[in-house]
Short mmCIF file of C-alpha atoms and ligand atoms in Angstrom, two decimals:
data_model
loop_
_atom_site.label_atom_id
_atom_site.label_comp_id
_atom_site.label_asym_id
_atom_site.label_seq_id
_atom_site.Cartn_x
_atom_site.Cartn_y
_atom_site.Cartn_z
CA UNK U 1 94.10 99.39 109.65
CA UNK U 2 96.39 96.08 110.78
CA UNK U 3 99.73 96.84 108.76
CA UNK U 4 100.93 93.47 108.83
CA UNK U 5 97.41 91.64 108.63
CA UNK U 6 97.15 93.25 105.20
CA UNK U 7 100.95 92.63 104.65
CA UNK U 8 100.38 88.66 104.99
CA UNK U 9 97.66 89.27 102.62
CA UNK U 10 99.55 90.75 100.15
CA UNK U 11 102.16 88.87 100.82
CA UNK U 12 100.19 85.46 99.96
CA UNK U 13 98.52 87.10 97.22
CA UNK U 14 101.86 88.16 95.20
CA UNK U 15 104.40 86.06 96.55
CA UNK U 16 108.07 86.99 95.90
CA UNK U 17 107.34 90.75 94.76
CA UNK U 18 109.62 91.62 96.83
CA UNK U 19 110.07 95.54 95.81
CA UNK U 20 106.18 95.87 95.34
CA UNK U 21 105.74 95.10 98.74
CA UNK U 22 108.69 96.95 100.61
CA UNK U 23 106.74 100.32 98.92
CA UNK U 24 103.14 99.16 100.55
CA UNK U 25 104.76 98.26 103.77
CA UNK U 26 106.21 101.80 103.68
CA UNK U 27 103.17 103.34 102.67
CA UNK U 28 100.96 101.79 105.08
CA UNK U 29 103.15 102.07 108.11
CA UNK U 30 103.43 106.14 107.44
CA UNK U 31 99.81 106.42 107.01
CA UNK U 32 97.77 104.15 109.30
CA UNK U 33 97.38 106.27 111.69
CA UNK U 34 95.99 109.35 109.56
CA UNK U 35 93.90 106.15 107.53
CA UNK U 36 92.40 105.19 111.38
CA UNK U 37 91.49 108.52 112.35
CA UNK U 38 89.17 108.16 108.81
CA UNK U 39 86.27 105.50 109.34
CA UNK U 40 84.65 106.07 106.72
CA UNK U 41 87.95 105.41 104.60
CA UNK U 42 87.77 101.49 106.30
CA UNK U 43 84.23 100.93 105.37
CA UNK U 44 84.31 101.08 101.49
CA UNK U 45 87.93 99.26 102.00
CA UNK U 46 89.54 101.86 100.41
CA UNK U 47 93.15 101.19 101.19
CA UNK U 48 92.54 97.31 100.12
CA UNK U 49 92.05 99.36 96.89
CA UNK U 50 94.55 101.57 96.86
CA UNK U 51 97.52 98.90 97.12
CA UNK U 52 96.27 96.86 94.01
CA UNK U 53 96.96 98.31 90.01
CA UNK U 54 93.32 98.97 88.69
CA UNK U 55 95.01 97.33 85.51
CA UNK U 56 98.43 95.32 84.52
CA UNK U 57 98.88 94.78 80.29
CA UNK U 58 101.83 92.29 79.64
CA UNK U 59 102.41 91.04 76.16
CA UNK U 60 105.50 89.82 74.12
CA UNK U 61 107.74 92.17 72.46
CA UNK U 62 109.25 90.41 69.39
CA UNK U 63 112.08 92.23 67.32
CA UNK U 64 115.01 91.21 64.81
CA UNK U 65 118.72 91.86 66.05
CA UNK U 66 121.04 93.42 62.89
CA UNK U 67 122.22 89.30 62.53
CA UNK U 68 119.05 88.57 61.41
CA UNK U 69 117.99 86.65 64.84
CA UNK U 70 114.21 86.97 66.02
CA UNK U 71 114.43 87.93 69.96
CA UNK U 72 111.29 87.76 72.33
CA UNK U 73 110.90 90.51 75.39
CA UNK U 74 108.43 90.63 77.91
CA UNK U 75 106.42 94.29 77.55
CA UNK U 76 104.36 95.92 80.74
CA UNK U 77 102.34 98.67 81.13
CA UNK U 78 100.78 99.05 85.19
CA UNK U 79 98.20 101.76 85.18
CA UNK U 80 98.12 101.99 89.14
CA UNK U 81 95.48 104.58 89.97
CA UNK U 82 93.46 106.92 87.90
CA UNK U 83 91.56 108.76 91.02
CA UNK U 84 93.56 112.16 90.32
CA UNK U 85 94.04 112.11 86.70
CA UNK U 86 95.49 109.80 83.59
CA UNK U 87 97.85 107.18 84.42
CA UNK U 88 101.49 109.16 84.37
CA UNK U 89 104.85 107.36 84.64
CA UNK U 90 108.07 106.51 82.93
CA UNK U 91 108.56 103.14 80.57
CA UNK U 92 112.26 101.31 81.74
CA UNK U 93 114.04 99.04 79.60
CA UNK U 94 116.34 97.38 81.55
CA UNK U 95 117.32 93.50 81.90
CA UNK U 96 116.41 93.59 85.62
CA UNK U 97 112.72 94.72 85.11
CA UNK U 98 109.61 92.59 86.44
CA UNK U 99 106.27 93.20 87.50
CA UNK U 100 107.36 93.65 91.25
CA UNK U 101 109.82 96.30 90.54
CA UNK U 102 107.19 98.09 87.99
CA UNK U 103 104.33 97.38 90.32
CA UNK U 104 106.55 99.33 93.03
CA UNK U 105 107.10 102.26 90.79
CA UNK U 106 103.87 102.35 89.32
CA UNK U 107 102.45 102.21 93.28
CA UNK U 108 105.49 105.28 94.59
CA UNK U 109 104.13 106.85 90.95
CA UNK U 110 100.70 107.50 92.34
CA UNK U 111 101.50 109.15 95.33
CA UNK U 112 104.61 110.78 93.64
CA UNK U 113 102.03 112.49 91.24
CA UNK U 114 99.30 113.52 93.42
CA UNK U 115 101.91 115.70 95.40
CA UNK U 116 103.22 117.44 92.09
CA UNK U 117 100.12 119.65 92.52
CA UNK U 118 98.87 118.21 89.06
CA UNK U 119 96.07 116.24 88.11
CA UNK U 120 98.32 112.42 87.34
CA UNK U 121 97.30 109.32 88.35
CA UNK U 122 100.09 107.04 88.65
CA UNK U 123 101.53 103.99 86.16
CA UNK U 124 104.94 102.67 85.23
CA UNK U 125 105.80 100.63 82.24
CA UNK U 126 108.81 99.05 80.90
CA UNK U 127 110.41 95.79 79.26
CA UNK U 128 113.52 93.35 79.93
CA UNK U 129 115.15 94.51 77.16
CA UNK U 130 118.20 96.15 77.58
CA UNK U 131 119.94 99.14 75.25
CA UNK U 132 123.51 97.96 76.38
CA UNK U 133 125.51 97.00 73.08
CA UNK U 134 122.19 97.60 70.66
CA UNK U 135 123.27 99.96 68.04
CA UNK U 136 120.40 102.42 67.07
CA UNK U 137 118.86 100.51 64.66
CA UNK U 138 118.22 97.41 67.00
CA UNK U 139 116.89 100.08 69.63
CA UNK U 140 113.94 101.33 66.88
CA UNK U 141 112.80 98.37 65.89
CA UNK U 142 112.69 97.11 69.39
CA UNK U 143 110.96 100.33 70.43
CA UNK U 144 108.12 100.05 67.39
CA UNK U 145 107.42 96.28 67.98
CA UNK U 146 106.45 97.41 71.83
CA UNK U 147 104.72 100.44 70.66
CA UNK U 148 102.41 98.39 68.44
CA UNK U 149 100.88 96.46 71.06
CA UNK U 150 101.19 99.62 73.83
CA UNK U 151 99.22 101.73 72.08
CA UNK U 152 95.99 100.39 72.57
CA UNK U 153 96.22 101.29 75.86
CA UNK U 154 97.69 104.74 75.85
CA UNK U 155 96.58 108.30 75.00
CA UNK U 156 96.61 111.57 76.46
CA UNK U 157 93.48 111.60 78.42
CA UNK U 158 94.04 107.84 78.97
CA UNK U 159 97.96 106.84 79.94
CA UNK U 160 100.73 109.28 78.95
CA UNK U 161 104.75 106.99 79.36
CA UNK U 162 107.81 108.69 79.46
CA UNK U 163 110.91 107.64 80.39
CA UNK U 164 112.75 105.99 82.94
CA UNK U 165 116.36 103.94 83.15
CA UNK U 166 117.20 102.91 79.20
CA UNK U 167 114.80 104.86 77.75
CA UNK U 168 115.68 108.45 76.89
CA UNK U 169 114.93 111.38 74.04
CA UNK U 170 115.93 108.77 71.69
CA UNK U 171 114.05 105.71 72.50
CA UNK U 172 110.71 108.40 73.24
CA UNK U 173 111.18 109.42 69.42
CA UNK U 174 111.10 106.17 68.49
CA UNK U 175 107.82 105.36 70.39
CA UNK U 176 106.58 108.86 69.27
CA UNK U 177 107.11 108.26 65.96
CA UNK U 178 105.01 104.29 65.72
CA UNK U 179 102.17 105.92 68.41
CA UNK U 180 101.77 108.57 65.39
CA UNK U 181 101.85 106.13 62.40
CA UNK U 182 99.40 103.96 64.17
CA UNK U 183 96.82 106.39 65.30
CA UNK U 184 97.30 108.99 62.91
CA UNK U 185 97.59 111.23 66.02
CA UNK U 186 99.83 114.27 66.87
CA UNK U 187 99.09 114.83 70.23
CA UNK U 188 100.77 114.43 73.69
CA UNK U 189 100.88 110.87 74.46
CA UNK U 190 104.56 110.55 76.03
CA UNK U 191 106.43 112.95 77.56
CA UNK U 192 110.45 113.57 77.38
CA UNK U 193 110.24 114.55 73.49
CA UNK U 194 112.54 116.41 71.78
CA UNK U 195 112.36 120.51 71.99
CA UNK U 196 111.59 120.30 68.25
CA UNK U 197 108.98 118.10 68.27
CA UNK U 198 106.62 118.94 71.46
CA UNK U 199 108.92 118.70 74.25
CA UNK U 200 109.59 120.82 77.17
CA UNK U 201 112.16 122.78 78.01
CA UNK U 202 114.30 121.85 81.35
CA UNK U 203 112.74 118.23 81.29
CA UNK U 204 116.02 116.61 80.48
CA UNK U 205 117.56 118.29 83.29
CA UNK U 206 114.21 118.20 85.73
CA UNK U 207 114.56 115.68 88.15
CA UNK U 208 118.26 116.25 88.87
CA UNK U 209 117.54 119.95 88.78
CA UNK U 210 114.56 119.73 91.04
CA UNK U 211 116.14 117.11 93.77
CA UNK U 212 118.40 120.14 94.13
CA UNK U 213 116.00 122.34 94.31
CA UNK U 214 114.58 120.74 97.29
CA UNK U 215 117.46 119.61 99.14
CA UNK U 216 118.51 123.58 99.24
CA UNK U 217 114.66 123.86 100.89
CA UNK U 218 115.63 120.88 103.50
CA UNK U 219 118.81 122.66 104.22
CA UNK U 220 117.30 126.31 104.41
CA UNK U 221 114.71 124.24 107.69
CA UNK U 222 118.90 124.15 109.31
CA UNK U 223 119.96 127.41 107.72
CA UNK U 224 122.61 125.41 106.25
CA UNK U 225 124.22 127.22 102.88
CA UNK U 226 124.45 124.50 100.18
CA UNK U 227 127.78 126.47 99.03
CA UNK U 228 131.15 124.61 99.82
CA UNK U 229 129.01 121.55 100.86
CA UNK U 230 130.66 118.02 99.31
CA UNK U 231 128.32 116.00 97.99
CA UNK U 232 128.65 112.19 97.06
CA UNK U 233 126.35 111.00 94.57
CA UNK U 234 125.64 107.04 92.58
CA UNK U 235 124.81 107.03 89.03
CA UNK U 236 125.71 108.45 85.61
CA UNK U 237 123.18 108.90 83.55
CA UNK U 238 120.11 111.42 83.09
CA UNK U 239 119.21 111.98 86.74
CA UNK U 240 122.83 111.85 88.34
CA UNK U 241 124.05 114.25 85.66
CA UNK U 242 120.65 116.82 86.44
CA UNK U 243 121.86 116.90 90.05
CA UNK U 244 125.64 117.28 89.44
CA UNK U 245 125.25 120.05 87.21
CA UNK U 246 122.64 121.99 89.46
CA UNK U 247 124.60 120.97 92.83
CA UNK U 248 128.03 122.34 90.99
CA UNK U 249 125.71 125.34 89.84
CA UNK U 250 124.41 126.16 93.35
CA UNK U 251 128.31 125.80 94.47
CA UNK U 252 128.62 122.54 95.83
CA UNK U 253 131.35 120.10 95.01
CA UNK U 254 130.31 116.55 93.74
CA UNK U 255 133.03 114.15 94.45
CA UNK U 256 131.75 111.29 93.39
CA UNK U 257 129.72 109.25 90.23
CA UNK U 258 128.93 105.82 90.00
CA UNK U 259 127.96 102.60 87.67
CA UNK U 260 128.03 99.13 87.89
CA UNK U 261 131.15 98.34 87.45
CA UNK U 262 132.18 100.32 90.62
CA UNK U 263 132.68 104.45 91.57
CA UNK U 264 135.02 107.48 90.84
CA UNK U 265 136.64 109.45 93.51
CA UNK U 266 137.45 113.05 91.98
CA UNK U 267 138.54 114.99 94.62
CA UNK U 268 139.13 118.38 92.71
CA UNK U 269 134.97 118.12 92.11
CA UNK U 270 132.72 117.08 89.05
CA UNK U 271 131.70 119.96 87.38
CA UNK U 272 132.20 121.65 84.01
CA UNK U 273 133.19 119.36 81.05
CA UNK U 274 133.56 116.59 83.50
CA UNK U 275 130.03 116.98 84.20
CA UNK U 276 129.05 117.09 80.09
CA UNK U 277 131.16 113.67 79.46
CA UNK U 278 128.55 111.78 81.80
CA UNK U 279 126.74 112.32 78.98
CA UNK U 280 129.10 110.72 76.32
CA UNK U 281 129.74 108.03 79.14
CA UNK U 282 125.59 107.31 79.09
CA UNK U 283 125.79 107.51 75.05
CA UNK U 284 128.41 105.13 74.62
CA UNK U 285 125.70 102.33 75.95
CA UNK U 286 128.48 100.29 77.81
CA UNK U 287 127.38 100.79 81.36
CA UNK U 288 130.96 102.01 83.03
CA UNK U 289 132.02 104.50 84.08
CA UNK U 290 135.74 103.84 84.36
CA UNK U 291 136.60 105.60 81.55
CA UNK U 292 135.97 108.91 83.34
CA UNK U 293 139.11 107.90 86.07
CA UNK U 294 141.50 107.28 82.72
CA UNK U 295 140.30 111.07 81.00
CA UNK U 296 140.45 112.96 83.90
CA UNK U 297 142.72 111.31 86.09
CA UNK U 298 140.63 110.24 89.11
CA UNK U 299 140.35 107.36 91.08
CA UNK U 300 138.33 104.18 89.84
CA UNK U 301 137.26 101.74 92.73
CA UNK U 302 135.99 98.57 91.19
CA UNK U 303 133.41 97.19 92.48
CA UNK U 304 132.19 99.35 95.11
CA UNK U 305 129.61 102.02 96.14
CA UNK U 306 130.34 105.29 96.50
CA UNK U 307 129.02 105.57 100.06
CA UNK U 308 132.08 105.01 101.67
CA UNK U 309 133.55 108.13 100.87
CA UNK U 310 133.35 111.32 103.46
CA UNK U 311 130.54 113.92 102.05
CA UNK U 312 128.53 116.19 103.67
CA UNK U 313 125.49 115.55 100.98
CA UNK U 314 124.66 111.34 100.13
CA UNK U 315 122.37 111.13 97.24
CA UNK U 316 121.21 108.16 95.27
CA UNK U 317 120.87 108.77 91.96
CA UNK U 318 121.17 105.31 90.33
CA UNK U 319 118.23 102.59 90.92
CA UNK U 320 115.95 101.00 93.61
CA UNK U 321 117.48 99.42 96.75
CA UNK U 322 120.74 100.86 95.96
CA UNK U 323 122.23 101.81 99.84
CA UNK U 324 121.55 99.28 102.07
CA UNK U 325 121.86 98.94 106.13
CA UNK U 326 125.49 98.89 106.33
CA UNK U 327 126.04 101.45 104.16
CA UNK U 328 123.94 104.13 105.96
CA UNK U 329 125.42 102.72 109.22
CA UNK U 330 128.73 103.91 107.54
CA UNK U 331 127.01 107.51 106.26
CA UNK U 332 126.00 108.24 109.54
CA UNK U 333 129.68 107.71 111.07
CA UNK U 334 130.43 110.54 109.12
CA UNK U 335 128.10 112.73 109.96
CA UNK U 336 126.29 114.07 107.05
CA UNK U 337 123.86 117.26 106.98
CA UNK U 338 121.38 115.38 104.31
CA UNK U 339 121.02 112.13 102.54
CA UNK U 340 118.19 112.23 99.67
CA UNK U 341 116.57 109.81 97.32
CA UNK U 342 117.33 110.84 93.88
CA UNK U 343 116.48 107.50 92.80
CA UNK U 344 112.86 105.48 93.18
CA UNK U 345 113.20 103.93 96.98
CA UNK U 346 117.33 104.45 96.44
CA UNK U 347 117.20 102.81 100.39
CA UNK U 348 116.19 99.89 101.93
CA UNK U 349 113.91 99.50 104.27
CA UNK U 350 116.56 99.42 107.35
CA UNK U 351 118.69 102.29 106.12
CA UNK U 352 116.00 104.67 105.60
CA UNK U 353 114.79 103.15 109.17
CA UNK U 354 118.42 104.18 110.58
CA UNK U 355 118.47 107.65 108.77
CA UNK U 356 115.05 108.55 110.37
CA UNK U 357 116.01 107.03 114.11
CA UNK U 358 118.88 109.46 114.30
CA UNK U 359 117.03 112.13 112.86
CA UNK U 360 119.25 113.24 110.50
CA UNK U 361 117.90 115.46 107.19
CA UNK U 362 116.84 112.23 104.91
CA UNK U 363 113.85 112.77 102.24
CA UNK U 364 112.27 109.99 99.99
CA UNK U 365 112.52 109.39 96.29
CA UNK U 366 109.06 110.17 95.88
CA UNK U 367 109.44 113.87 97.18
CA UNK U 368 112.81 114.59 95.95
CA UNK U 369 112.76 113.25 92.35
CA UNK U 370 109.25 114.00 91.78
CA UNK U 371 110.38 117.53 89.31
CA UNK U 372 111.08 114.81 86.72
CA UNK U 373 107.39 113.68 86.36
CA UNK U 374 106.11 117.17 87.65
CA UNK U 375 107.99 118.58 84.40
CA UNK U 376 106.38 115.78 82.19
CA UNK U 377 102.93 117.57 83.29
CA UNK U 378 104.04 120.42 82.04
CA UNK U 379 104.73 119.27 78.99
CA UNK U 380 101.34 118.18 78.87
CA UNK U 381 99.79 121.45 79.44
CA UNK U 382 101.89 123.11 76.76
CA UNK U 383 100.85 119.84 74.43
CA UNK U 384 97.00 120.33 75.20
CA UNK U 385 97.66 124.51 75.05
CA UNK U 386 99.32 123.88 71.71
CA UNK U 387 102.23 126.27 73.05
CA UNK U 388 105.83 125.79 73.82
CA UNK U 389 106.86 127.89 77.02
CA UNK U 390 110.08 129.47 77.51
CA UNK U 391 113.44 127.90 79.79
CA UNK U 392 112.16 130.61 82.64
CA UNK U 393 108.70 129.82 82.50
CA UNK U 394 108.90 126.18 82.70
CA UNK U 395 111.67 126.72 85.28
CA UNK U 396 109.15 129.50 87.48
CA UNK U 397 106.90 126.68 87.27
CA UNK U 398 109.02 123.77 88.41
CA UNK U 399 110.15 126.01 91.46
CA UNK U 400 107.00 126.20 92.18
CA UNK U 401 105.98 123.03 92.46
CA UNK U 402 109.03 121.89 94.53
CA UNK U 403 108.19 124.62 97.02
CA UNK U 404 104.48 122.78 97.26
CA UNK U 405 105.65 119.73 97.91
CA UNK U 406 108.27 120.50 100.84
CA UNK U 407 105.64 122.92 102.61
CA UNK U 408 103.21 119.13 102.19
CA UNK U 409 106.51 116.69 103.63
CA UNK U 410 106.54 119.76 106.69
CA UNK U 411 103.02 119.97 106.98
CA UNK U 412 102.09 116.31 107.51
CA UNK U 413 105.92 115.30 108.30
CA UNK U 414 106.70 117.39 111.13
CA UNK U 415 106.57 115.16 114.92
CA UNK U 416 106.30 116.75 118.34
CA UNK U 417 110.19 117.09 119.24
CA UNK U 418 110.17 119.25 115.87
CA UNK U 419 111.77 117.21 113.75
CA UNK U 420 110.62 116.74 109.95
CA UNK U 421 109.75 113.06 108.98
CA UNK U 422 109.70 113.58 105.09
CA UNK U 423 108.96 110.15 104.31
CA UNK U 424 106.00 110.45 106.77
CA UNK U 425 105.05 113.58 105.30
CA UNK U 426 105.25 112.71 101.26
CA UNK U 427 103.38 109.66 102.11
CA UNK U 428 100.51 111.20 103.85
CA UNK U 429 100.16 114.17 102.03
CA UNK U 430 100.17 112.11 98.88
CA UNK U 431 97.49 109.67 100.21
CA UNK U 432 95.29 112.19 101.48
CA UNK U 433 94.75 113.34 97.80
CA UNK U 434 94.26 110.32 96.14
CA UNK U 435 92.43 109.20 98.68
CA UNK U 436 89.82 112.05 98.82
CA UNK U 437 89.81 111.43 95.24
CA UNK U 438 89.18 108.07 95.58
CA UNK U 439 86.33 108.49 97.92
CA UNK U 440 84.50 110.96 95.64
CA UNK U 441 83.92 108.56 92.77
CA UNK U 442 82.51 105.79 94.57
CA UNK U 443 83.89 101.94 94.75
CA UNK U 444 85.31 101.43 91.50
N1 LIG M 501 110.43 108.04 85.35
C1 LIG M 501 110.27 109.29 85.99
C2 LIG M 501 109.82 109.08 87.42
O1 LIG M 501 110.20 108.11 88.05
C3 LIG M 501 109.44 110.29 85.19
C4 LIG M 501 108.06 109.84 84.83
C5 LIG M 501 107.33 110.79 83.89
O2 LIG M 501 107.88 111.81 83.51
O3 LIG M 501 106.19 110.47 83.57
O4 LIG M 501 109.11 109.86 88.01
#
């Protein structure tokens, strides 16, 4: 495999994709040598395969505002790769979504999936719409015109959404509720639903809860106790508030939350009620979090990242590209024991470049976050099994699976000097399945 003879063809191919390509690049330089030592993998071009979506759907999403005025969004659904199982990943509404950023999650999806230990192909879906100062009436009507036309494509042996930033318990009811009117189906065709209504327990909480789960594995490789740590963390919604409660559960002290209008500095520690207003922060739909530094009398920087601050944990828990060169040049001046990707590819290409030069603990989105989806299988089973499993089952489970997929980032991460590459590691253990998968069902 030539990494960046396939890079200029990509490159020419989907100009300007910018994210899309950053998560090949990644992919291919972790794997080429594993995909060389395969011949038989070159031959049927399998990796030309692998980096393009078996299928993109766009279409217009057309909905009336509460005024009266007709608006027109742009809807996507990538189903990436169907080798392992149905096409599994989270719809986001957000006004920065395009088909590069979907086509990146809907590629990190894939790979993501196959190392959950459950049979999910990989697909991401979402629309430019964005749930910031919609009231909840705007939000349905938005969420059954883009239902209408998405589910022709969906189904649970087909392509199961869930959600992602913007789209919630809420927005999945609303989808839920036009999938079921159209099809005259009950059955488990998104993920993230309510307890009462065919959801899981702990998803809500899932990826938050299981990045914890497996930083506490990276820091058992040191023998480092997660107690007393200080951990600095972006974000303020679903994810960020998982990992704050479940990093203040396993005694850790989160010092720090994040939005875009700039970060809080609590020095005392985010936990508690603190930690439960997130929520009403995230409900409110403005997109600040200010209002946290006015309640409970911390300190509001405008404007800035949170990565500044001295922590002993880093996480991203916010969005894609979100801590950049300089700011892991200024992480690594103080000396952390772990930075982790909460978020999809929360680094850029040159900070995750610098975290892995100085060998420091530093794991990828796609291994740390991955309890969220891993969860959203589960709900599947229980959907198919026509059961509903308790908090400790579902929770037995999701330990489980986080266990697997460390023991996979050591297994194919680990170099010669010892030390564990875990974006080396997720990647090729990841490929390897989907890739075995791939080769078992011929050239299609
Ligand atoms: N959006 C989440 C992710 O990035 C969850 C996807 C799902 O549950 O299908 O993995």
């Amino acid at each position: 495999m030539d990494v960046n003879k396939l890079m200029i063809t990509l490159e020419q191919k989907h100009p300007g994709e910018l994210e899309y390509l950053q998560a090949v690049k990644e992919v291919l330089l972790s794997i080429k040598d594993v995909y060389n030592m395969h011949p038989e993998f070159e031959k049927v071009k399998l990796i030309e395969r692998l980096v393009e979506p078996e299928r993109i759907i766009t279409f217009r999403v057309p909905w009336t505002d509460d005024r009266g005025d007709v608006h027109v969004n742009l809807g996507y659904r990538v189903q990436f790769n169907s080798a392992i199982g149905p096409y599994k990943g989270g719809l986001r509404f957000h006004s920065s979504v395009n088909l590069s950023i979907l086509k990146f999650l809907a590629f990190e999806q894939t790979f993501k999936n196959a190392l959950t230990t459950l049979p999910m192909g990989g697909g991401k879906g979402g629309s430019d719409f964005s749930i910031r100062g919609r009231s909840s009436n705007e939000i349905m009507r938005f969420c059954q015109s883009f239902m209408e036309e998405l589910f022709h494509y969906i189904g649970p042996d087909e392509d199961v959404p869930a959600g992602d930033i913007g789209v919630g318990t809420r927005e999945i009811g609303f989808l839920f509720g036009t999938y079921k009117k159209l099809s005259h189906k009950w059955n488990g065709v998104l993920t993230g639903k309510g307890i009462e209504w065919g959801g899981s327990e702990i998803r809500t909480k899932a990826t938050g809860y299981g990045a914890l789960y497996f930083i506490n594995q990276m820091l058992q490789t040191k023998d480092v106790d997660i107690a007393g740590k200080t951990v600095a963390l972006s974000g303020f919604g679903n994810v960020a508030w998982g990992a704050a409660k479940k990093a203040s559960e396993l005694g850790a002290k989160v010092i720090t939350i994040s939005g875009p209008d700039g970060y809080i500095y609590d020095p005392d520690g985010i936990s508690g009620e603190k930690i439960d207003y997130m929520l009403e922060l995230r409900a409110s739909g403005d997109d600040i979090c200010q209002p946290y530094a006015e309640k409970f009398n911390a300190t509001f920087v405008r404007g800035e990242k949170p990565w500044t601050k001295k922590a002993d944990i880093y996480l991203t828990c916010a969005t894609q590209n979100e801590l950049n060169e300089n700011d892991a040049q200024m992480i690594l001046k103080n000396q952390p024991i772990c930075v982790a990707e909460v978020s999809n590819m929360g680094c850029t290409e040159k900070a995750t470049e610098l975290f892995i030069n100085e060998k420091i603990l530093f794991a990828p989105g796609k291994a740390v976050n991955a309890g969220g989806v891993a969860t959203s299988g589960l709900e599947m089973s229980q959907n198919s099994m026509r059961l509903h499993w308790s908090e400790n089952d579902v929770d037995e489970h999701l330990h489980r699976i986080i266990h697997s997929i460390h023991e996979q980032c050591v297994k194919y991460g680990r170099t010669s000097d010892g030390y564990v590459n875990y974006v080396k590691g997720a990647n090729i253990a990841g490929f390897m399945k989907v890739a075995n998968a791939m080769m078992a069902q011929g050239i299609v």
